[in-house]
Amino acid sequence: MVQTVDCIGDSCPRPQLMTKKAVGQIDVGQVIEVQVDNPSSMEALPPLCDEMAATHLETVKDARCWKVYIRKD
């Protein structure tokens, strides 16, 4: 994992925009972790991967947020 995107307290569309920006800044094969506490934002990130040329690897529920792992393809 090369970068953590902290979207705690943010609602749509900010987490999606921040995720797109982060994926655009990393190299192919690298992974980012996006932290979100908004359920609709968490659900919106995996489908967004197709348009970012990325792969949703996993979403893990933490005590205070979801951690969404995305790899750039």
PDB file of N, CA and C in Angstrom:
ATOM      1  N   MET A   1       0.851  -1.178   0.000  1.00  0.00           N
ATOM      2  CA  MET A   1       0.000   0.000   0.000  1.00  0.00           C
ATOM      3  C   MET A   1       0.897   1.241   0.000  1.00  0.00           C
ATOM      4  N   VAL A   2       0.654   2.114  -0.961  1.00  0.00           N
ATOM      5  CA  VAL A   2       1.513   3.283  -1.098  1.00  0.00           C
ATOM      6  C   VAL A   2       0.892   4.563  -0.555  1.00  0.00           C
ATOM      7  N   GLN A   3      -0.429   4.569  -0.381  1.00  0.00           N
ATOM      8  CA  GLN A   3      -1.083   5.813   0.031  1.00  0.00           C
ATOM      9  C   GLN A   3      -2.382   5.497   0.758  1.00  0.00           C
ATOM     10  N   THR A   4      -2.675   6.312   1.778  1.00  0.00           N
ATOM     11  CA  THR A   4      -3.954   6.230   2.464  1.00  0.00           C
ATOM     12  C   THR A   4      -4.726   7.509   2.162  1.00  0.00           C
ATOM     13  N   VAL A   5      -5.964   7.341   1.732  1.00  0.00           N
ATOM     14  CA  VAL A   5      -6.832   8.477   1.434  1.00  0.00           C
ATOM     15  C   VAL A   5      -7.849   8.570   2.575  1.00  0.00           C
ATOM     16  N   ASP A   6      -7.741   9.609   3.375  1.00  0.00           N
ATOM     17  CA  ASP A   6      -8.604   9.781   4.542  1.00  0.00           C
ATOM     18  C   ASP A   6      -9.849  10.568   4.157  1.00  0.00           C
ATOM     19  N   CYS A   7     -10.977   9.865   4.076  1.00  0.00           N
ATOM     20  CA  CYS A   7     -12.252  10.500   3.736  1.00  0.00           C
ATOM     21  C   CYS A   7     -13.223  10.414   4.913  1.00  0.00           C
ATOM     22  N   ILE A   8     -12.698  10.251   6.112  1.00  0.00           N
ATOM     23  CA  ILE A   8     -13.533  10.193   7.310  1.00  0.00           C
ATOM     24  C   ILE A   8     -14.273  11.525   7.454  1.00  0.00           C
ATOM     25  N   GLY A   9     -15.579  11.443   7.592  1.00  0.00           N
ATOM     26  CA  GLY A   9     -16.390  12.650   7.742  1.00  0.00           C
ATOM     27  C   GLY A   9     -16.836  13.273   6.430  1.00  0.00           C
ATOM     28  N   ASP A  10     -16.350  12.748   5.315  1.00  0.00           N
ATOM     29  CA  ASP A  10     -16.721  13.292   4.008  1.00  0.00           C
ATOM     30  C   ASP A  10     -17.890  12.502   3.421  1.00  0.00           C
ATOM     31  N   SER A  11     -18.708  13.179   2.638  1.00  0.00           N
ATOM     32  CA  SER A  11     -19.815  12.505   1.958  1.00  0.00           C
ATOM     33  C   SER A  11     -19.638  12.672   0.453  1.00  0.00           C
ATOM     34  N   CYS A  12     -20.432  11.940  -0.308  1.00  0.00           N
ATOM     35  CA  CYS A  12     -20.356  11.975  -1.774  1.00  0.00           C
ATOM     36  C   CYS A  12     -20.515  13.411  -2.262  1.00  0.00           C
ATOM     37  N   PRO A  13     -19.780  13.814  -3.257  1.00  0.00           N
ATOM     38  CA  PRO A  13     -18.865  13.039  -4.090  1.00  0.00           C
ATOM     39  C   PRO A  13     -17.397  13.153  -3.675  1.00  0.00           C
ATOM     40  N   ARG A  14     -17.110  13.787  -2.562  1.00  0.00           N
ATOM     41  CA  ARG A  14     -15.706  14.018  -2.174  1.00  0.00           C
ATOM     42  C   ARG A  14     -14.874  12.730  -2.107  1.00  0.00           C
ATOM     43  N   PRO A  15     -15.326  11.648  -1.465  1.00  0.00           N
ATOM     44  CA  PRO A  15     -14.492  10.433  -1.438  1.00  0.00           C
ATOM     45  C   PRO A  15     -14.179   9.889  -2.840  1.00  0.00           C
ATOM     46  N   GLN A  16     -15.157   9.956  -3.733  1.00  0.00           N
ATOM     47  CA  GLN A  16     -14.924   9.476  -5.089  1.00  0.00           C
ATOM     48  C   GLN A  16     -13.881  10.341  -5.806  1.00  0.00           C
ATOM     49  N   LEU A  17     -13.994  11.646  -5.657  1.00  0.00           N
ATOM     50  CA  LEU A  17     -13.044  12.563  -6.297  1.00  0.00           C
ATOM     51  C   LEU A  17     -11.638  12.375  -5.738  1.00  0.00           C
ATOM     52  N   MET A  18     -11.533  12.228  -4.423  1.00  0.00           N
ATOM     53  CA  MET A  18     -10.222  12.032  -3.802  1.00  0.00           C
ATOM     54  C   MET A  18      -9.615  10.689  -4.214  1.00  0.00           C
ATOM     55  N   THR A  19     -10.461   9.670  -4.368  1.00  0.00           N
ATOM     56  CA  THR A  19      -9.979   8.355  -4.790  1.00  0.00           C
ATOM     57  C   THR A  19      -9.470   8.416  -6.222  1.00  0.00           C
ATOM     58  N   LYS A  20     -10.223   9.066  -7.107  1.00  0.00           N
ATOM     59  CA  LYS A  20      -9.790   9.208  -8.503  1.00  0.00           C
ATOM     60  C   LYS A  20      -8.439   9.919  -8.582  1.00  0.00           C
ATOM     61  N   LYS A  21      -8.283  10.981  -7.797  1.00  0.00           N
ATOM     62  CA  LYS A  21      -7.034  11.737  -7.797  1.00  0.00           C
ATOM     63  C   LYS A  21      -5.881  10.856  -7.318  1.00  0.00           C
ATOM     64  N   ALA A  22      -6.101  10.110  -6.242  1.00  0.00           N
ATOM     65  CA  ALA A  22      -5.047   9.253  -5.686  1.00  0.00           C
ATOM     66  C   ALA A  22      -4.643   8.166  -6.667  1.00  0.00           C
ATOM     67  N   VAL A  23      -5.621   7.536  -7.322  1.00  0.00           N
ATOM     68  CA  VAL A  23      -5.315   6.480  -8.295  1.00  0.00           C
ATOM     69  C   VAL A  23      -4.529   7.067  -9.468  1.00  0.00           C
ATOM     70  N   GLY A  24      -4.843   8.283  -9.842  1.00  0.00           N
ATOM     71  CA  GLY A  24      -4.124   8.938 -10.933  1.00  0.00           C
ATOM     72  C   GLY A  24      -2.679   9.247 -10.604  1.00  0.00           C
ATOM     73  N   GLN A  25      -2.335   9.293  -9.327  1.00  0.00           N
ATOM     74  CA  GLN A  25      -0.982   9.665  -8.906  1.00  0.00           C
ATOM     75  C   GLN A  25      -0.075   8.465  -8.626  1.00  0.00           C
ATOM     76  N   ILE A  26      -0.625   7.255  -8.634  1.00  0.00           N
ATOM     77  CA  ILE A  26       0.191   6.083  -8.320  1.00  0.00           C
ATOM     78  C   ILE A  26       0.541   5.311  -9.585  1.00  0.00           C
ATOM     79  N   ASP A  27       1.498   4.410  -9.459  1.00  0.00           N
ATOM     80  CA  ASP A  27       1.921   3.595 -10.599  1.00  0.00           C
ATOM     81  C   ASP A  27       1.065   2.338 -10.706  1.00  0.00           C
ATOM     82  N   VAL A  28       1.053   1.758 -11.892  1.00  0.00           N
ATOM     83  CA  VAL A  28       0.330   0.511 -12.131  1.00  0.00           C
ATOM     84  C   VAL A  28       0.832  -0.554 -11.146  1.00  0.00           C
ATOM     85  N   GLY A  29      -0.115  -1.266 -10.552  1.00  0.00           N
ATOM     86  CA  GLY A  29       0.220  -2.319  -9.596  1.00  0.00           C
ATOM     87  C   GLY A  29       0.249  -1.866  -8.153  1.00  0.00           C
ATOM     88  N   GLN A  30       0.282  -0.560  -7.927  1.00  0.00           N
ATOM     89  CA  GLN A  30       0.300  -0.053  -6.557  1.00  0.00           C
ATOM     90  C   GLN A  30      -1.113  -0.020  -5.988  1.00  0.00           C
ATOM     91  N   VAL A  31      -1.197  -0.051  -4.655  1.00  0.00           N
ATOM     92  CA  VAL A  31      -2.474  -0.141  -3.951  1.00  0.00           C
ATOM     93  C   VAL A  31      -2.652   1.062  -3.028  1.00  0.00           C
ATOM     94  N   ILE A  32      -3.874   1.594  -3.020  1.00  0.00           N
ATOM     95  CA  ILE A  32      -4.227   2.640  -2.064  1.00  0.00           C
ATOM     96  C   ILE A  32      -5.279   2.096  -1.098  1.00  0.00           C
ATOM     97  N   GLU A  33      -5.324   2.712   0.065  1.00  0.00           N
ATOM     98  CA  GLU A  33      -6.352   2.412   1.064  1.00  0.00           C
ATOM     99  C   GLU A  33      -7.204   3.670   1.208  1.00  0.00           C
ATOM    100  N   VAL A  34      -8.506   3.532   1.008  1.00  0.00           N
ATOM    101  CA  VAL A  34      -9.424   4.655   1.172  1.00  0.00           C
ATOM    102  C   VAL A  34     -10.233   4.400   2.432  1.00  0.00           C
ATOM    103  N   GLN A  35     -10.180   5.341   3.376  1.00  0.00           N
ATOM    104  CA  GLN A  35     -10.932   5.209   4.623  1.00  0.00           C
ATOM    105  C   GLN A  35     -12.182   6.077   4.536  1.00  0.00           C
ATOM    106  N   VAL A  36     -13.342   5.428   4.668  1.00  0.00           N
ATOM    107  CA  VAL A  36     -14.620   6.141   4.606  1.00  0.00           C
ATOM    108  C   VAL A  36     -15.513   5.690   5.753  1.00  0.00           C
ATOM    109  N   ASP A  37     -16.337   6.621   6.244  1.00  0.00           N
ATOM    110  CA  ASP A  37     -17.299   6.265   7.293  1.00  0.00           C
ATOM    111  C   ASP A  37     -18.736   6.503   6.847  1.00  0.00           C
ATOM    112  N   ASN A  38     -18.899   6.826   5.578  1.00  0.00           N
ATOM    113  CA  ASN A  38     -20.205   7.065   5.002  1.00  0.00           C
ATOM    114  C   ASN A  38     -20.600   5.832   4.190  1.00  0.00           C
ATOM    115  N   PRO A  39     -21.693   5.138   4.560  1.00  0.00           N
ATOM    116  CA  PRO A  39     -22.066   3.904   3.856  1.00  0.00           C
ATOM    117  C   PRO A  39     -22.249   4.066   2.350  1.00  0.00           C
ATOM    118  N   SER A  40     -22.861   5.162   1.919  1.00  0.00           N
ATOM    119  CA  SER A  40     -23.080   5.324   0.476  1.00  0.00           C
ATOM    120  C   SER A  40     -21.761   5.548  -0.260  1.00  0.00           C
ATOM    121  N   SER A  41     -20.818   6.215   0.371  1.00  0.00           N
ATOM    122  CA  SER A  41     -19.500   6.395  -0.247  1.00  0.00           C
ATOM    123  C   SER A  41     -18.774   5.064  -0.355  1.00  0.00           C
ATOM    124  N   MET A  42     -18.866   4.248   0.682  1.00  0.00           N
ATOM    125  CA  MET A  42     -18.231   2.937   0.675  1.00  0.00           C
ATOM    126  C   MET A  42     -18.790   2.083  -0.465  1.00  0.00           C
ATOM    127  N   GLU A  43     -20.097   2.134  -0.662  1.00  0.00           N
ATOM    128  CA  GLU A  43     -20.737   1.346  -1.707  1.00  0.00           C
ATOM    129  C   GLU A  43     -20.435   1.883  -3.107  1.00  0.00           C
ATOM    130  N   ALA A  44     -20.141   3.169  -3.216  1.00  0.00           N
ATOM    131  CA  ALA A  44     -19.905   3.777  -4.523  1.00  0.00           C
ATOM    132  C   ALA A  44     -18.488   3.539  -5.057  1.00  0.00           C
ATOM    133  N   LEU A  45     -17.541   3.229  -4.177  1.00  0.00           N
ATOM    134  CA  LEU A  45     -16.151   3.109  -4.628  1.00  0.00           C
ATOM    135  C   LEU A  45     -15.873   1.883  -5.501  1.00  0.00           C
ATOM    136  N   PRO A  46     -16.314   0.674  -5.155  1.00  0.00           N
ATOM    137  CA  PRO A  46     -15.992  -0.473  -6.032  1.00  0.00           C
ATOM    138  C   PRO A  46     -16.462  -0.309  -7.483  1.00  0.00           C
ATOM    139  N   PRO A  47     -17.701   0.156  -7.748  1.00  0.00           N
ATOM    140  CA  PRO A  47     -18.108   0.337  -9.152  1.00  0.00           C
ATOM    141  C   PRO A  47     -17.298   1.411  -9.892  1.00  0.00           C
ATOM    142  N   LEU A  48     -16.735   2.341  -9.147  1.00  0.00           N
ATOM    143  CA  LEU A  48     -15.930   3.417  -9.731  1.00  0.00           C
ATOM    144  C   LEU A  48     -14.615   2.889 -10.306  1.00  0.00           C
ATOM    145  N   CYS A  49     -14.169   1.737  -9.844  1.00  0.00           N
ATOM    146  CA  CYS A  49     -12.881   1.192 -10.259  1.00  0.00           C
ATOM    147  C   CYS A  49     -12.789   0.967 -11.768  1.00  0.00           C
ATOM    148  N   ASP A  50     -13.875   0.530 -12.394  1.00  0.00           N
ATOM    149  CA  ASP A  50     -13.847   0.277 -13.835  1.00  0.00           C
ATOM    150  C   ASP A  50     -13.441   1.512 -14.626  1.00  0.00           C
ATOM    151  N   GLU A  51     -13.986   2.653 -14.283  1.00  0.00           N
ATOM    152  CA  GLU A  51     -13.659   3.869 -15.038  1.00  0.00           C
ATOM    153  C   GLU A  51     -12.291   4.440 -14.678  1.00  0.00           C
ATOM    154  N   MET A  52     -11.688   3.964 -13.583  1.00  0.00           N
ATOM    155  CA  MET A  52     -10.358   4.435 -13.185  1.00  0.00           C
ATOM    156  C   MET A  52      -9.259   3.468 -13.631  1.00  0.00           C
ATOM    157  N   ALA A  53      -9.610   2.389 -14.352  1.00  0.00           N
ATOM    158  CA  ALA A  53      -8.650   1.343 -14.715  1.00  0.00           C
ATOM    159  C   ALA A  53      -7.974   0.820 -13.449  1.00  0.00           C
ATOM    160  N   ALA A  54      -8.813   0.406 -12.512  1.00  0.00           N
ATOM    161  CA  ALA A  54      -8.332  -0.093 -11.229  1.00  0.00           C
ATOM    162  C   ALA A  54      -9.184  -1.289 -10.812  1.00  0.00           C
ATOM    163  N   THR A  55      -8.706  -1.993  -9.782  1.00  0.00           N
ATOM    164  CA  THR A  55      -9.397  -3.167  -9.280  1.00  0.00           C
ATOM    165  C   THR A  55      -9.685  -3.004  -7.795  1.00  0.00           C
ATOM    166  N   HIS A  56     -10.937  -3.238  -7.428  1.00  0.00           N
ATOM    167  CA  HIS A  56     -11.308  -3.261  -6.013  1.00  0.00           C
ATOM    168  C   HIS A  56     -10.823  -4.582  -5.434  1.00  0.00           C
ATOM    169  N   LEU A  57      -9.921  -4.534  -4.478  1.00  0.00           N
ATOM    170  CA  LEU A  57      -9.362  -5.746  -3.899  1.00  0.00           C
ATOM    171  C   LEU A  57     -10.178  -6.253  -2.723  1.00  0.00           C
ATOM    172  N   GLU A  58     -10.550  -5.326  -1.829  1.00  0.00           N
ATOM    173  CA  GLU A  58     -11.216  -5.745  -0.595  1.00  0.00           C
ATOM    174  C   GLU A  58     -11.765  -4.522   0.120  1.00  0.00           C
ATOM    175  N   THR A  59     -12.840  -4.725   0.866  1.00  0.00           N
ATOM    176  CA  THR A  59     -13.362  -3.708   1.782  1.00  0.00           C
ATOM    177  C   THR A  59     -13.422  -4.344   3.158  1.00  0.00           C
ATOM    178  N   VAL A  60     -12.779  -3.698   4.128  1.00  0.00           N
ATOM    179  CA  VAL A  60     -12.700  -4.223   5.483  1.00  0.00           C
ATOM    180  C   VAL A  60     -13.394  -3.248   6.426  1.00  0.00           C
ATOM    181  N   LYS A  61     -14.286  -3.766   7.258  1.00  0.00           N
ATOM    182  CA  LYS A  61     -14.965  -2.935   8.258  1.00  0.00           C
ATOM    183  C   LYS A  61     -14.078  -2.817   9.479  1.00  0.00           C
ATOM    184  N   ASP A  62     -13.726  -1.611   9.826  1.00  0.00           N
ATOM    185  CA  ASP A  62     -12.912  -1.312  10.998  1.00  0.00           C
ATOM    186  C   ASP A  62     -13.850  -0.795  12.080  1.00  0.00           C
ATOM    187  N   ALA A  63     -13.343  -0.550  13.252  1.00  0.00           N
ATOM    188  CA  ALA A  63     -14.171  -0.052  14.355  1.00  0.00           C
ATOM    189  C   ALA A  63     -14.777   1.317  14.036  1.00  0.00           C
ATOM    190  N   ARG A  64     -14.045   2.152  13.302  1.00  0.00           N
ATOM    191  CA  ARG A  64     -14.532   3.514  13.051  1.00  0.00           C
ATOM    192  C   ARG A  64     -14.808   3.819  11.583  1.00  0.00           C
ATOM    193  N   CYS A  65     -14.485   2.879  10.674  1.00  0.00           N
ATOM    194  CA  CYS A  65     -14.669   3.167   9.256  1.00  0.00           C
ATOM    195  C   CYS A  65     -14.559   1.888   8.426  1.00  0.00           C
ATOM    196  N   TRP A  66     -14.771   2.059   7.131  1.00  0.00           N
ATOM    197  CA  TRP A  66     -14.467   0.998   6.174  1.00  0.00           C
ATOM    198  C   TRP A  66     -13.138   1.351   5.529  1.00  0.00           C
ATOM    199  N   LYS A  67     -12.339   0.339   5.255  1.00  0.00           N
ATOM    200  CA  LYS A  67     -11.081   0.526   4.532  1.00  0.00           C
ATOM    201  C   LYS A  67     -11.234  -0.195   3.196  1.00  0.00           C
ATOM    202  N   VAL A  68     -11.192   0.588   2.129  1.00  0.00           N
ATOM    203  CA  VAL A  68     -11.382   0.068   0.781  1.00  0.00           C
ATOM    204  C   VAL A  68     -10.015   0.041   0.096  1.00  0.00           C
ATOM    205  N   TYR A  69      -9.619  -1.141  -0.381  1.00  0.00           N
ATOM    206  CA  TYR A  69      -8.306  -1.303  -1.019  1.00  0.00           C
ATOM    207  C   TYR A  69      -8.488  -1.395  -2.525  1.00  0.00           C
ATOM    208  N   ILE A  70      -7.751  -0.526  -3.229  1.00  0.00           N
ATOM    209  CA  ILE A  70      -7.880  -0.404  -4.677  1.00  0.00           C
ATOM    210  C   ILE A  70      -6.482  -0.458  -5.301  1.00  0.00           C
ATOM    211  N   ARG A  71      -6.340  -1.309  -6.327  1.00  0.00           N
ATOM    212  CA  ARG A  71      -5.066  -1.434  -7.056  1.00  0.00           C
ATOM    213  C   ARG A  71      -5.228  -0.856  -8.446  1.00  0.00           C
ATOM    214  N   LYS A  72      -4.251  -0.045  -8.855  1.00  0.00           N
ATOM    215  CA  LYS A  72      -4.278   0.516 -10.203  1.00  0.00           C
ATOM    216  C   LYS A  72      -3.828  -0.552 -11.190  1.00  0.00           C
ATOM    217  N   ASP A  73      -4.607  -0.716 -12.260  1.00  0.00           N
ATOM    218  CA  ASP A  73      -4.286  -1.724 -13.279  1.00  0.00           C
ATOM    219  C   ASP A  73      -3.415  -1.144 -14.391  1.00  0.00           C
TER     220      ASP A  73
END
